[in-house]
Coordinates of C-alpha atoms in Angstrom, one line a residue:
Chain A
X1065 CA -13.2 -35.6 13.6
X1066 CA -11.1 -37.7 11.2
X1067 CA -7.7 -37.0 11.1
X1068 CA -6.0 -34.7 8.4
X1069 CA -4.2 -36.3 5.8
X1070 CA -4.5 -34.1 2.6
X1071 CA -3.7 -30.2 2.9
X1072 CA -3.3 -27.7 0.4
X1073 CA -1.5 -24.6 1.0
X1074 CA -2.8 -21.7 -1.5
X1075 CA -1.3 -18.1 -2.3
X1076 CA -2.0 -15.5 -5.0
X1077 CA -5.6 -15.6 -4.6
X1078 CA -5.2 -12.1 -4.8
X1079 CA -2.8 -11.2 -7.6
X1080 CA -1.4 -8.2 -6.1
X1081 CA -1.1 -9.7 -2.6
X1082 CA 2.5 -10.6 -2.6
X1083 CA 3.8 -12.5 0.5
X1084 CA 2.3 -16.1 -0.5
X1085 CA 3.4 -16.0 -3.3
X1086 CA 6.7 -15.5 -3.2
X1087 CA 6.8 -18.0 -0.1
X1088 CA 4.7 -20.6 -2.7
X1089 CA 7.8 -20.1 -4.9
X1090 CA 10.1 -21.1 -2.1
X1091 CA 8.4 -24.0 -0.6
X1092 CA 7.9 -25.2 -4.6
X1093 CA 12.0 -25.3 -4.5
X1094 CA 12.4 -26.6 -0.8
X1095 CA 8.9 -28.5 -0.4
X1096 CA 11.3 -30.4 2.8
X1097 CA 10.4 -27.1 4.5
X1098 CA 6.6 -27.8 4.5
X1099 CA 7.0 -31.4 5.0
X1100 CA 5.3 -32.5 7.8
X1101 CA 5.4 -36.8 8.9
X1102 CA 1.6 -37.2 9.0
X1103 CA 0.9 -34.6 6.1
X1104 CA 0.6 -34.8 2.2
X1105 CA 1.2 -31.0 1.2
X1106 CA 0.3 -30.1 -1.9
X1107 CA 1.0 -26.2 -3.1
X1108 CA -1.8 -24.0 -5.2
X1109 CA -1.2 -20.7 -7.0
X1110 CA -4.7 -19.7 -7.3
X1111 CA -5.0 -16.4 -9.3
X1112 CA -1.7 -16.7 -11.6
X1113 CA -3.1 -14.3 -14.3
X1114 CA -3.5 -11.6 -11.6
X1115 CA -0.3 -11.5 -10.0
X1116 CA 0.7 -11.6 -14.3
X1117 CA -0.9 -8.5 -14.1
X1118 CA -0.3 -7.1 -10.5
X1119 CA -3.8 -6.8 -9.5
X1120 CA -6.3 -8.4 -6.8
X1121 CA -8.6 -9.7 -10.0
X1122 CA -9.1 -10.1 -13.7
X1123 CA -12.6 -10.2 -14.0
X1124 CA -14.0 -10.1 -10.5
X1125 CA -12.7 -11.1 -6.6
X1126 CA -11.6 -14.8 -6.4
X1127 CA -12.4 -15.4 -2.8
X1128 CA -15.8 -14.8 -3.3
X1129 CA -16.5 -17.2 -5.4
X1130 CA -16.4 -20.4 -3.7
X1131 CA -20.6 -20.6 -2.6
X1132 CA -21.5 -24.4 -3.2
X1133 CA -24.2 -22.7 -5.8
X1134 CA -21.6 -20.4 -7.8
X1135 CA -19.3 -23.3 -8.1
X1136 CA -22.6 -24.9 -9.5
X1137 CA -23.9 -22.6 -11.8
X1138 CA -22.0 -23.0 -15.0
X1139 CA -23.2 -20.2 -16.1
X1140 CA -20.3 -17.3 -14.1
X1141 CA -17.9 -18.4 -16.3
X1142 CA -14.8 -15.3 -16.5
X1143 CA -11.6 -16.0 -15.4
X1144 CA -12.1 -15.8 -11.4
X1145 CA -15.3 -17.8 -11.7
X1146 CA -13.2 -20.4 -13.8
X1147 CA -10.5 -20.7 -11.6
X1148 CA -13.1 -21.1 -8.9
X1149 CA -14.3 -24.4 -10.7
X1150 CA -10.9 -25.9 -11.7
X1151 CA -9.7 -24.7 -7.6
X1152 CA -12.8 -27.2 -6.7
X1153 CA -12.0 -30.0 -9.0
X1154 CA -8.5 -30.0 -7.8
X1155 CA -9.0 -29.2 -4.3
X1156 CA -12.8 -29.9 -3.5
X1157 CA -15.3 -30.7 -4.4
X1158 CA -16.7 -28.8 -2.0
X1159 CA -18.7 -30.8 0.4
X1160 CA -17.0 -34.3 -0.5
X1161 CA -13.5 -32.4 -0.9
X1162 CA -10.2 -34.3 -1.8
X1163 CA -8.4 -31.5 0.6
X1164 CA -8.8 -31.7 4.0
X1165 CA -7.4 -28.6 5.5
X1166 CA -6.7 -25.6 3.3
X1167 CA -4.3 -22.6 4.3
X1168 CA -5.3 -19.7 2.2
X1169 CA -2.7 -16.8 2.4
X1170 CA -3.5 -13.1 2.4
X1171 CA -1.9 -9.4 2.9
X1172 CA -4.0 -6.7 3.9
X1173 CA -3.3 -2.9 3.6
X1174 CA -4.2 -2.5 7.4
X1175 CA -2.4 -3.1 10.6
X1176 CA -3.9 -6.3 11.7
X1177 CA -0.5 -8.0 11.9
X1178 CA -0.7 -11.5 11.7
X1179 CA -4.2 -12.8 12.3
X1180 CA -5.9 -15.9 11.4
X1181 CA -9.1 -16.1 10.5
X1182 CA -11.4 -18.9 11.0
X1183 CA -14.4 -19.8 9.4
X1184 CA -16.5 -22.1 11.6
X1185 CA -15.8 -22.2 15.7
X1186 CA -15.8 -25.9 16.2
X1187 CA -13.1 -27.4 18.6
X1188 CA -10.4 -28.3 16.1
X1189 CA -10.4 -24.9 15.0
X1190 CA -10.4 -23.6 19.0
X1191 CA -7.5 -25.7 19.0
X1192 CA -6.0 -24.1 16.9
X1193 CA -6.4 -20.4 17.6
X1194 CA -4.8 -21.2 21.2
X1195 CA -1.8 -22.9 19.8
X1196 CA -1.2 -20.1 17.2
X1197 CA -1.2 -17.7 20.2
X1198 CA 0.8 -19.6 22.4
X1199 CA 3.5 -19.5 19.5
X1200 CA 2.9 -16.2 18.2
X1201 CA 1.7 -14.0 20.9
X1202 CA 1.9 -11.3 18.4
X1203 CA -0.8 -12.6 16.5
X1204 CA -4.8 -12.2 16.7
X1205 CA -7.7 -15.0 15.9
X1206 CA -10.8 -14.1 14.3
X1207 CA -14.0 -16.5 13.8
X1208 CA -15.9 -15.4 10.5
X1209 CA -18.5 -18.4 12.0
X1210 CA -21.5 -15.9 10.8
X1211 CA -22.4 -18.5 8.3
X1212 CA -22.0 -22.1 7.4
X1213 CA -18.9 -23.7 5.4
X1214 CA -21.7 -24.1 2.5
X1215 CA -22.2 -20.4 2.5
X1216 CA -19.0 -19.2 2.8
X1217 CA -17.6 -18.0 -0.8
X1218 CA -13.9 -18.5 0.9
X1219 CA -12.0 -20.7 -1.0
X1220 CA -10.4 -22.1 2.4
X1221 CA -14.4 -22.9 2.7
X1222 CA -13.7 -26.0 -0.4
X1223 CA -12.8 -27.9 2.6
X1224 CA -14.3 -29.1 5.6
X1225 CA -11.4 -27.6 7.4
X1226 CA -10.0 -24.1 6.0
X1227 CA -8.1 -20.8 7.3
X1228 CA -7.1 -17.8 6.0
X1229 CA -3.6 -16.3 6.8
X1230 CA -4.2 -12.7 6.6
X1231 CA -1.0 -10.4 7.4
X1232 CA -0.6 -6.8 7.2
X1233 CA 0.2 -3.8 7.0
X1234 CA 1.7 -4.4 3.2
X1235 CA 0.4 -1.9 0.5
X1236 CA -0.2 -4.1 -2.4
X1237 CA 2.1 -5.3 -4.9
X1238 CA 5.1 -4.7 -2.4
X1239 CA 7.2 -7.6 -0.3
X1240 CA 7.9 -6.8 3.5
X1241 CA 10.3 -8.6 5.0
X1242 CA 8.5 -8.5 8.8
X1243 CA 5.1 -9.6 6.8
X1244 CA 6.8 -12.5 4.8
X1245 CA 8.3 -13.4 7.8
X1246 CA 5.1 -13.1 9.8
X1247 CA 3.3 -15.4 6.7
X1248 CA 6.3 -17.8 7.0
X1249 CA 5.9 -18.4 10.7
X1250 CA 2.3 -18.6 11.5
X1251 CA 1.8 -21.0 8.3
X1252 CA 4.7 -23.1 9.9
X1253 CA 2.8 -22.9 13.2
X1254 CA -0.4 -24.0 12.0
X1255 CA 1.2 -27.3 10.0
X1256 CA 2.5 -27.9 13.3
X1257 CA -0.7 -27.8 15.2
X1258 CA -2.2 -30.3 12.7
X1259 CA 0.6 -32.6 13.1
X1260 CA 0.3 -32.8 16.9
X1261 CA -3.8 -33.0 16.8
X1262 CA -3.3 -35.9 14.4
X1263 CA -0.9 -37.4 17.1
X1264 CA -3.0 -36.6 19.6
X1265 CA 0.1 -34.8 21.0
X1266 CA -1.7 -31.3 22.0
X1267 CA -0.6 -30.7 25.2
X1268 CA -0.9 -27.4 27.8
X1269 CA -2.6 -25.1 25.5
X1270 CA -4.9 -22.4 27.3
X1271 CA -7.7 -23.5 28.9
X1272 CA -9.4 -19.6 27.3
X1273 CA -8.2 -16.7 25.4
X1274 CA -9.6 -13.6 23.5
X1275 CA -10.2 -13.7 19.9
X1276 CA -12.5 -11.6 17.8
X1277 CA -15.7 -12.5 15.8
X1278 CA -17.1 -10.3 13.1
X1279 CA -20.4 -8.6 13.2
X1280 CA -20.6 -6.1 10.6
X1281 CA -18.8 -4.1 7.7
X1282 CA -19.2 0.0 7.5
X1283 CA -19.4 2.0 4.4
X1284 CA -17.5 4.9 4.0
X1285 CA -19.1 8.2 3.9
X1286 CA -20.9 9.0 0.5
X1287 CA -23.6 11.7 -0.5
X1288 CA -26.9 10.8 -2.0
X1289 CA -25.3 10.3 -5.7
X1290 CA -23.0 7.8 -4.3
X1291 CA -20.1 10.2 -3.9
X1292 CA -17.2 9.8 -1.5
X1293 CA -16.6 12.5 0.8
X1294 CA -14.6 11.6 3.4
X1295 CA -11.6 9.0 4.6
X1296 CA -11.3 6.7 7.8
X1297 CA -10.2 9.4 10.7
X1298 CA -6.8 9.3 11.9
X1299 CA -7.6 8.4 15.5
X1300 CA -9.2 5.3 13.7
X1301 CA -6.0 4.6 11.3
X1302 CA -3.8 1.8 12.1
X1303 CA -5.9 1.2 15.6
X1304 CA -7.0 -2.4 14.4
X1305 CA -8.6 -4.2 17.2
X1306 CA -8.6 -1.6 19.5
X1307 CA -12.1 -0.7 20.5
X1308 CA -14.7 1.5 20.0
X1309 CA -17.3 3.3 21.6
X1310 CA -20.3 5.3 21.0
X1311 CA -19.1 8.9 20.1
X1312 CA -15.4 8.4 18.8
X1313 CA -14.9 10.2 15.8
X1314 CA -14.3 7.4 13.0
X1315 CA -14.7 9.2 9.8
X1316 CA -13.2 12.5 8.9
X1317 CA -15.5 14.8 5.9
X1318 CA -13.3 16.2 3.1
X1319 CA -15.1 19.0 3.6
X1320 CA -13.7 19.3 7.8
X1321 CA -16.6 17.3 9.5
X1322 CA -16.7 14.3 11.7
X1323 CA -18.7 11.5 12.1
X1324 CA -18.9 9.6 15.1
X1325 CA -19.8 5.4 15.6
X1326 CA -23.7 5.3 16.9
X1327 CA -23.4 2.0 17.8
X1328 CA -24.2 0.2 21.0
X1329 CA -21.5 -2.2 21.5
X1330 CA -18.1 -2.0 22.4
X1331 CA -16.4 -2.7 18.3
X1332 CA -13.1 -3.6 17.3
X1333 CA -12.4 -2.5 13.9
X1334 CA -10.4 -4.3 11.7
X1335 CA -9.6 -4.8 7.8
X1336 CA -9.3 -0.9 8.5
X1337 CA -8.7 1.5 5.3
X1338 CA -8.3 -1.4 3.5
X1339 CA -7.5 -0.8 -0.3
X1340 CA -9.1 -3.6 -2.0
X1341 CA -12.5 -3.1 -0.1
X1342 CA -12.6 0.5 -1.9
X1343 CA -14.6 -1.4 -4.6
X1344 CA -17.0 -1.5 -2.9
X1345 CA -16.8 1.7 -0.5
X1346 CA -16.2 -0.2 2.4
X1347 CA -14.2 1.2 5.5
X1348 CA -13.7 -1.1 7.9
X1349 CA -14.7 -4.6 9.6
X1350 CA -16.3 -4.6 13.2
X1351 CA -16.0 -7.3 15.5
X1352 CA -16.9 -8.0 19.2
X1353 CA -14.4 -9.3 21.5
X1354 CA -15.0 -13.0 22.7
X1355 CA -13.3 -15.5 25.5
X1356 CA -12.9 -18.8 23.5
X1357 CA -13.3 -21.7 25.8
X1358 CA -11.7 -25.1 25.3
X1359 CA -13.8 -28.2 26.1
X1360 CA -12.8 -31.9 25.7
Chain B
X621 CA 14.1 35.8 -11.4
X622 CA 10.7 37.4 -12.7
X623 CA 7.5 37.1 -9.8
X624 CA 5.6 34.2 -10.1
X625 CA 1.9 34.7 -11.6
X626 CA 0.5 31.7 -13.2
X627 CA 1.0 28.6 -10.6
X628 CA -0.8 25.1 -11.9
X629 CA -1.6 22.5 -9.4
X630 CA -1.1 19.2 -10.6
X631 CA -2.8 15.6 -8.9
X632 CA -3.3 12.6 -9.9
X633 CA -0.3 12.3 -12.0
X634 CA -0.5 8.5 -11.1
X635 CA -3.7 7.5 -11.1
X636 CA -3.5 5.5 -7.5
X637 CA -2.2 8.3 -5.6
X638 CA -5.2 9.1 -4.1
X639 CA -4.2 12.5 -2.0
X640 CA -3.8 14.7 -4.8
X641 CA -6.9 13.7 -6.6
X642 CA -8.9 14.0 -3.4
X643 CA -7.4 17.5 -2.7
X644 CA -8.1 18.4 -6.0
X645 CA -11.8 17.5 -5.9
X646 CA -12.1 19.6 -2.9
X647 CA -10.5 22.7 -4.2
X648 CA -12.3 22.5 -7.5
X649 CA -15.2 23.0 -5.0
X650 CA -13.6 25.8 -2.7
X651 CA -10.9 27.6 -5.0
X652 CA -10.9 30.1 -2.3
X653 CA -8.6 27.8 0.0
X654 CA -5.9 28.4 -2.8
X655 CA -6.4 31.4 -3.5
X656 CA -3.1 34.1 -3.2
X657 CA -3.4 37.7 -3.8
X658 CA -0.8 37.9 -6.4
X659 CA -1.0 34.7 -8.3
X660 CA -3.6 32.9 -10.6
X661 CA -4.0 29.3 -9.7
X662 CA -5.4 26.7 -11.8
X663 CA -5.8 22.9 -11.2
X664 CA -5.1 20.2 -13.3
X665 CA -5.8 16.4 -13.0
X666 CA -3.3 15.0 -15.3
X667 CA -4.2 11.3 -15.4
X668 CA -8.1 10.8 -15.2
X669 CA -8.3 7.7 -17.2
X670 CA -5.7 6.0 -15.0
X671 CA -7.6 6.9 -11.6
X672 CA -10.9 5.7 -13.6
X673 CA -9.4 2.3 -13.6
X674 CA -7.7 2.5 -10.6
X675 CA -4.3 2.1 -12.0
X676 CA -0.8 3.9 -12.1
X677 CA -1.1 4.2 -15.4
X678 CA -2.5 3.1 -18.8
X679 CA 0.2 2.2 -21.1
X680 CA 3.3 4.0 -19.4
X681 CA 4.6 6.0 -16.5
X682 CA 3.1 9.5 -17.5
X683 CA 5.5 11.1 -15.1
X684 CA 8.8 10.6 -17.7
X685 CA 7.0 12.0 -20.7
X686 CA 7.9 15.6 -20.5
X687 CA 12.0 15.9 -21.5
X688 CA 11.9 18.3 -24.3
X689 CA 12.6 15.6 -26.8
X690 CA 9.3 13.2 -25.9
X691 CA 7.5 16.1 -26.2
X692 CA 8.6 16.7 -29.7
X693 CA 8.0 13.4 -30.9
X694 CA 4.6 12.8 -32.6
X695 CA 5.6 9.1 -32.7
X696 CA 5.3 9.2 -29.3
X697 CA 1.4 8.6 -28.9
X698 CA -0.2 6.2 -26.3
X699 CA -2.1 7.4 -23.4
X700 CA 0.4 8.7 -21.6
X701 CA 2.4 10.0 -24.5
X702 CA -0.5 12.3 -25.4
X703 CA -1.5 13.3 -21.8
X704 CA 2.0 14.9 -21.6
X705 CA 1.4 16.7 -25.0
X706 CA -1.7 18.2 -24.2
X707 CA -0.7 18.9 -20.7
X708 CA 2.0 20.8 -22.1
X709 CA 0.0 22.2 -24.9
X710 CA -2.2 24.2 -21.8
X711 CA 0.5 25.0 -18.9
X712 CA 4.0 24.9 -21.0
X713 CA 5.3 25.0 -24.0
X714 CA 8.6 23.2 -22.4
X715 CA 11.0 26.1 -22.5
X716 CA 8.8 29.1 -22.9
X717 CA 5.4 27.9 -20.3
X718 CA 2.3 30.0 -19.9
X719 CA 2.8 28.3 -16.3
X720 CA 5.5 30.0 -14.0
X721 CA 5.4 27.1 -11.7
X722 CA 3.9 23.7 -11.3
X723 CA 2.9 21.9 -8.2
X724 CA 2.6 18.1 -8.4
X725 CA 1.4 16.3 -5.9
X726 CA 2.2 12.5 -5.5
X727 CA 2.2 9.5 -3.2
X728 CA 4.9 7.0 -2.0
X729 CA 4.4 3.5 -0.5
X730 CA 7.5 4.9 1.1
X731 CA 7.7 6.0 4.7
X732 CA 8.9 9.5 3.2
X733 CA 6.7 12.0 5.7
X734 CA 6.3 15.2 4.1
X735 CA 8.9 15.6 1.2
X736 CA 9.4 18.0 -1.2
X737 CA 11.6 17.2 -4.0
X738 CA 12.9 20.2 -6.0
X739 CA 14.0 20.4 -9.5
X740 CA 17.4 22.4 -9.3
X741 CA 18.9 24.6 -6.9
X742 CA 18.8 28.1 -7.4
X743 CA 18.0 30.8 -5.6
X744 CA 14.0 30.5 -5.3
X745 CA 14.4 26.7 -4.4
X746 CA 16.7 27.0 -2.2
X747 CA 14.8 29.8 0.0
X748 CA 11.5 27.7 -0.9
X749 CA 13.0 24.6 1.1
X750 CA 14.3 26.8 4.0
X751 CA 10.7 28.2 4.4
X752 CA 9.0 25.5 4.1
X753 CA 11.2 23.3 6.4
X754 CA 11.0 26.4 9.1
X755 CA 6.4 25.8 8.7
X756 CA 6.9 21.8 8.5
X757 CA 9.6 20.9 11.0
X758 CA 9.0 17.1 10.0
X759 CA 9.2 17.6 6.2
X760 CA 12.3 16.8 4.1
X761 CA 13.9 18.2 0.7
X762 CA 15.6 16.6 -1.8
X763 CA 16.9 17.9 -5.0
X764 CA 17.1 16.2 -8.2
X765 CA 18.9 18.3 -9.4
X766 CA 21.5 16.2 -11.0
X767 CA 20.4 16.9 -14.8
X768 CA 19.1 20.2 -16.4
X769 CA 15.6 21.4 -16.6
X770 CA 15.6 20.2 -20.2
X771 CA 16.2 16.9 -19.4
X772 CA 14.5 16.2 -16.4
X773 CA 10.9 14.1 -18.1
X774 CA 9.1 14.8 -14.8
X775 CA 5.6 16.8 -15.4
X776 CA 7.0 19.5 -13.0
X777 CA 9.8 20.6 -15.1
X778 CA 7.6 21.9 -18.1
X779 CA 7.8 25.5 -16.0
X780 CA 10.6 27.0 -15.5
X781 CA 10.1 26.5 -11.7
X782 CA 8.5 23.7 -10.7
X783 CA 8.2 21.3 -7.8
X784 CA 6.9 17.2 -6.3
X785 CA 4.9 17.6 -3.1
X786 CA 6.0 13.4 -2.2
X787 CA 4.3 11.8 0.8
X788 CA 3.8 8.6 2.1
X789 CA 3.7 6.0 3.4
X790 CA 0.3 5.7 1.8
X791 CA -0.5 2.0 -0.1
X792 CA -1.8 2.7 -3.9
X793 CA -5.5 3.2 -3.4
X794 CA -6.1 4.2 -0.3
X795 CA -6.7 7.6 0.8
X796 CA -5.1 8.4 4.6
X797 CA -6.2 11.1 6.6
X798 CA -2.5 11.7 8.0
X799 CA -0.9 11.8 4.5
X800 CA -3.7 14.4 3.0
X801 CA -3.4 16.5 5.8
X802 CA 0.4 16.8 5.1
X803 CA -0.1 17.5 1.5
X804 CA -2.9 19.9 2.2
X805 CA 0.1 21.8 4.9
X806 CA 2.5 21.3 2.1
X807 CA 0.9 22.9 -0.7
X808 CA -0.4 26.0 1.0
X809 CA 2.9 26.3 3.1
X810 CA 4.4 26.5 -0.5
X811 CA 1.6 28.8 -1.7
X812 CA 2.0 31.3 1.0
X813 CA 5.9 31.1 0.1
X814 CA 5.5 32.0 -3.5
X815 CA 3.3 35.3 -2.1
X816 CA 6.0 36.0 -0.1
X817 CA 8.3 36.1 -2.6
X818 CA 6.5 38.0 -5.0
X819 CA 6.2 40.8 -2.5
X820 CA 9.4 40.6 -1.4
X821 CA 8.5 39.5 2.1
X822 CA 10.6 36.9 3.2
X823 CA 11.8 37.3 6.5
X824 CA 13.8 35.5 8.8
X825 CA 14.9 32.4 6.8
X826 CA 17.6 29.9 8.6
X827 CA 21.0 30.8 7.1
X828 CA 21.2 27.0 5.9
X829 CA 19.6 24.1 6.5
X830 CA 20.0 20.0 5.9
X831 CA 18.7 18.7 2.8
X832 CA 19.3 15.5 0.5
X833 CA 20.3 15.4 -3.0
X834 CA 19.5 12.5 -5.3
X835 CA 22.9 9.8 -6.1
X836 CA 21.8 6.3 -7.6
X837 CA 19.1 3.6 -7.6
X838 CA 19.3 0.6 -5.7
X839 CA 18.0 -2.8 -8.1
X840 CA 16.2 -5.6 -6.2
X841 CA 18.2 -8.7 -6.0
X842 CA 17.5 -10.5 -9.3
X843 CA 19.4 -14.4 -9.9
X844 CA 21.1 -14.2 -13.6
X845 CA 17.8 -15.2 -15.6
X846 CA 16.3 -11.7 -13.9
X847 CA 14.0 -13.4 -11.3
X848 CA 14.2 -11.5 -8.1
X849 CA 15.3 -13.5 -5.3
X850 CA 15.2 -10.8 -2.5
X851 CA 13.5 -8.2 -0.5
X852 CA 14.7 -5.1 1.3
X853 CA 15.9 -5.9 4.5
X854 CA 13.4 -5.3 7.3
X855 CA 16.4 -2.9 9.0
X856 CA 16.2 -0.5 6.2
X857 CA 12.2 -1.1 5.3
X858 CA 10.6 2.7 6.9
X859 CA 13.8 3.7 7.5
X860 CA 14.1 6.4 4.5
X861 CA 16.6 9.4 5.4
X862 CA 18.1 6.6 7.6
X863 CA 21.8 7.0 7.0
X864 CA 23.7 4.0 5.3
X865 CA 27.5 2.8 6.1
X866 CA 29.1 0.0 4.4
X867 CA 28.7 -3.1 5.6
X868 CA 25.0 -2.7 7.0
X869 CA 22.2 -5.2 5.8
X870 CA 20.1 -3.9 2.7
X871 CA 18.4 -7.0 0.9
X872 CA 17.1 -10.5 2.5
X873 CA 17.3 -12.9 -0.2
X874 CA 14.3 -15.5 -0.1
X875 CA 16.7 -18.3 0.5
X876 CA 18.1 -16.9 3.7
X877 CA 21.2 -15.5 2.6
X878 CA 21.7 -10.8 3.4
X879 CA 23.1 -8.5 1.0
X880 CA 25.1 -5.7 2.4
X881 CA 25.7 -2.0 1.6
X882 CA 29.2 -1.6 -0.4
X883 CA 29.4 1.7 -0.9
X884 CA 31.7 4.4 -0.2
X885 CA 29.9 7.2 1.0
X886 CA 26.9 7.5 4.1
X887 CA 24.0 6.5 1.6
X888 CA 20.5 8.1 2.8
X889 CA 18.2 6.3 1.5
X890 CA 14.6 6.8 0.2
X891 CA 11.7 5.4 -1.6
X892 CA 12.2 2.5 -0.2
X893 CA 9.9 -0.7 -1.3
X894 CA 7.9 1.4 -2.9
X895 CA 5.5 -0.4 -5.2
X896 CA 5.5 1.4 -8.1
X897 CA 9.4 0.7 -8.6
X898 CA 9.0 -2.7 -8.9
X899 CA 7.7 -2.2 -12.5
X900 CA 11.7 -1.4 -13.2
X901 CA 13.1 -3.6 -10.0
X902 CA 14.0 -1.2 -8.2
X903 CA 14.5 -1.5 -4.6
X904 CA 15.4 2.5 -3.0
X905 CA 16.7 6.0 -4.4
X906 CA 20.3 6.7 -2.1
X907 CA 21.1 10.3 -1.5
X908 CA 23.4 12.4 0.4
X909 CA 23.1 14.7 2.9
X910 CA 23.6 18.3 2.3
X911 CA 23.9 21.8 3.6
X912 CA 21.9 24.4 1.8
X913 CA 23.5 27.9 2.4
X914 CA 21.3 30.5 1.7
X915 CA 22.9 33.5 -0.4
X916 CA 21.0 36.7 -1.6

C-alpha cells in the first residue's frame, strides 16, 4: 500500500450528532493541532443544513448514501443525496479518490464508548485497531468488512482507506465533555498511527487482540400492523459488547412479556437502543467476538 | 381543599419524550391499571403532531403556553399556541378547570432519576411529596414554586393542583425500559396518594423530609457575538442534586480554559445538559435544598 498523503477529517454527517462538530470548529481555528509532518489535513462539515436544523437529516440519512451507483445515479437528487455528490467531487471520486484516508466522526445514543469502526480488515487497518488500543485501552474496534468498499454507502467508504469514529453514550443534540474528549483523543491517535505507518515507524504493537465484527441488526418487537410494543430490556440497556446467549431476555413487551435471543452464537450487541435507528425499528447491532492477528 | 375527582393524565407534551406517550398508549388499552375508586381519570396526549414528526415541538415549546394571559390571546395561534387553547378548552378553563388535577409526564436528557416537580407548596403538595418519597426512596421533589399558579405557563398549572412527573436520563427518542418503569411507579404511587387523600387515609407520613426548590438558570458559555464556546464540565455532567460550592468547575470552554461556580449559596443543580435547553442556551436549573415540614 502507498503511503497516505491526503486525509480528510469529516463531522456533522449527522446534524444532530454534536461532538465533531464542535471539535471541526476548533481544529478550523487551531488547524496546528491536526497538523501532522507527513499529512495534508483538510477539514469537511458534511451535513451543515442539519446541524442548522438540529437533526440527523433533511431529506434522508447521509451516510448511506455513498454506494458507487447512488453517487451515479443523478437521478436521488435531495439535499443528503446532493451533498453525497459534491462530498465525492471534493473528497472522491470514489474509486480514484483525491482523499486517501477519511476519518468520519459520529455520536451514538448507546454505551459503546469510544469504538472505531472499520470497514475492510486489511493489514493497514489491523494496524491500526492495535495501536488505537494500545493508546486507548478504553476503546473497542469493530470491522463492518461484510461488504466491499464499493458497496459500502459510508462516506469514510469515498476512499480507499476510511474509519468511522463513533462515541457514545451522548443523547443527540447535546455536548459531553468525556465524549468530546473521547472524539478528541482517539482522532489524535489515529493521525498518529498514520504518521508512523508512513514512516515505517510502528513498532511493538500486539502481535493479537479482540475486536468485534458485525453480523446482524434486530428489529424491535412489532405486531402484525407494524406496531411497536415493546423497548430493549433493561438487562440489555447500556450492556454493549457484553455477550449474549440463547435465552436472555432482550426485549421487554409493553404489555409485561419477554422475549428472549434464539440465536445460536455467542452475540455482542452494540448500537444498542440507539435513537436514530428508530426509523427504521431497529434495536440493536450483533456482532461476534474475533482475535485479530497481525502478519507482516 | 375540596377532594379530588377529575384527574387528567397528560404525555407527550413534547413530542420526543417517548415514556409518556408509550404509557399512554398502554393505558388507553388497559384504563383499568389507572383506575381509583374515587376519581375519574382521563388521558390526554397533548402534542400528537410533534411525536408524528418526531420532534419537540412544531413551532414552539407547548409547555409555556398556558399563563393565564397566552391563553387569552387569540393572536397567539401557531401549533402550539392552539394546542394549549384547546387543551384548556377540555380540562381547564385556567382559573375555574373541569380538571382538579393534572399529571404530566415528561423526559429529561438529564440524569434526574425519578423527579417530581410540584407547582406550589401547600398543604396537598407538600403531603404528596412526603408520600411519594416514603413509596420511591430514590425519587426527588422540587418545587417551582417561585411564581403563582397564574403565572406559571406550564400545562400542569391549568388545574388548580397540578403536577411534572420528570425522569431521565433518557436521550429524545428513545424509549428506556428503566425510565418507563419509573414513570409507570411514579404515576400510580401518585394515583394511590390522591385516593388516600380523598378518603382521608393518610397515615404515617415523615414529619419532614429534604426537597429542592427552583433558584436560577445557568447560560452556556457564549463569546460576545453569542457563539457558545463551552460545555458543562464533565465533574458536574450526571451529577444533578450534586451540591455546588464556589469555586468548583462548572463549564469546559472548547479552548481549554474552566469556568467556576461564583455563587454564594450550595447550588444543587439539575437538568443538566439537557438537550432541549440548548434551544435557549441554557446549561442547568440550580436549586436549594430544603426541609419540608409537614403541618395539618
Amino acid at each position: 500500500m502507498n503511503k497516505i498523503e491526503q486525509v480528510a477529517v469529516v463531522g456533522g454527517t449527522h446534524g444532530n450528532e454534536f461532538s465533531g462538530i464542535y471539535l471541526l470548529k476548533k481544529w478550523q481555528k487551531s488547524p496546528e493541532l491536526l497538523a501532522r509532518e507527513s499529512l495534508n489535513i483538510e477539514t469537511v462539515f458534511a451535513n451543515p443544513k442539519a446541524f442548522e436544523e438540529n437533526k440527523r437529516y433533511i431529506d434522508c440519512d447521509l451516510n448511506r448514501q455513498f454506494t458507487v451507483d447512488s453517487l451515479a445515479n443523478n437521478e436521488l437528487a435531495n439535499y443528503e443525496q446532493s451533498r453525497a455528490k459534491a462530498i465525492n467531487a471534493q473528497l472522491g471520486p470514489k474509486g480514484d479518490a483525491k482523499s486517501d484516508f477519511i476519518i468520519d466522526l459520529h455520536n451514538t445514543t448507546s454505551n459503546m464508548g469510544p469504538t472505531l469502526i472499520l470497514l475492510k480488515s486489511d493489514n493497514f487497518n489491523k494496524k491500526m485497531g492495535a495501536y488505537v488500543l494500545q493508546k486507548m485501552p478504553e476503546a473497542v474496534v469493530v470491522f463492518e468488512d461484510q461488504v466491499s468498499m464499493e458497496e459500502h454507502y459510508f462516506l469514510a467508504s469515498i476512499a480507499s482507506q476510511g474509519v468511522i469514529v463513533e462515541i457514545g453514550p451522548q443523547p443527540q443534540s447535546v455536548i459531553r465533555q468525556d465524549v468530546l474528549d473521547w472524539m478528541e483523543t482517539m482522532t489524535q491517535t489515529i493521525l498518529d498511527f498514520v504518521e508512523l505507518y508512513n514512516n515505517d515507524a510502528l513498532t511493538e504493537l500486539p502481535a493479537r487482540y479482540d475486536a468485534y465484527t458485525y453480523v446482524e441488526s434486530l428489529k424491535l418487537p412489532e405486531d402484525e400492523t407494524g406496531n411497536r410494543i415493546g423497548m430493549v430490556h433493561k438487562n440489555v440497556q447500556d450492556n454493549d459488547f457484553k455477550p449474549l446467549t440463547k435465552g436472555d431476555p432482550i426485549f421487554k413487551l409493553f404489555d409485561g412479556g419477554e422475549i428472549t435471543y434464539q440465536g445460536d452464537y455467542e452475540a455482542y450487541p452494540h448500537f444498542i437502543n440507539e435513537a436514530a435507528y428508530y426509523d427504521n425499528n431497529l434495536a440493536m447491532s450483533l456482532g461476534k467476538k474475533i482475535t485479530v492477528e497481525l502478519t507482516e
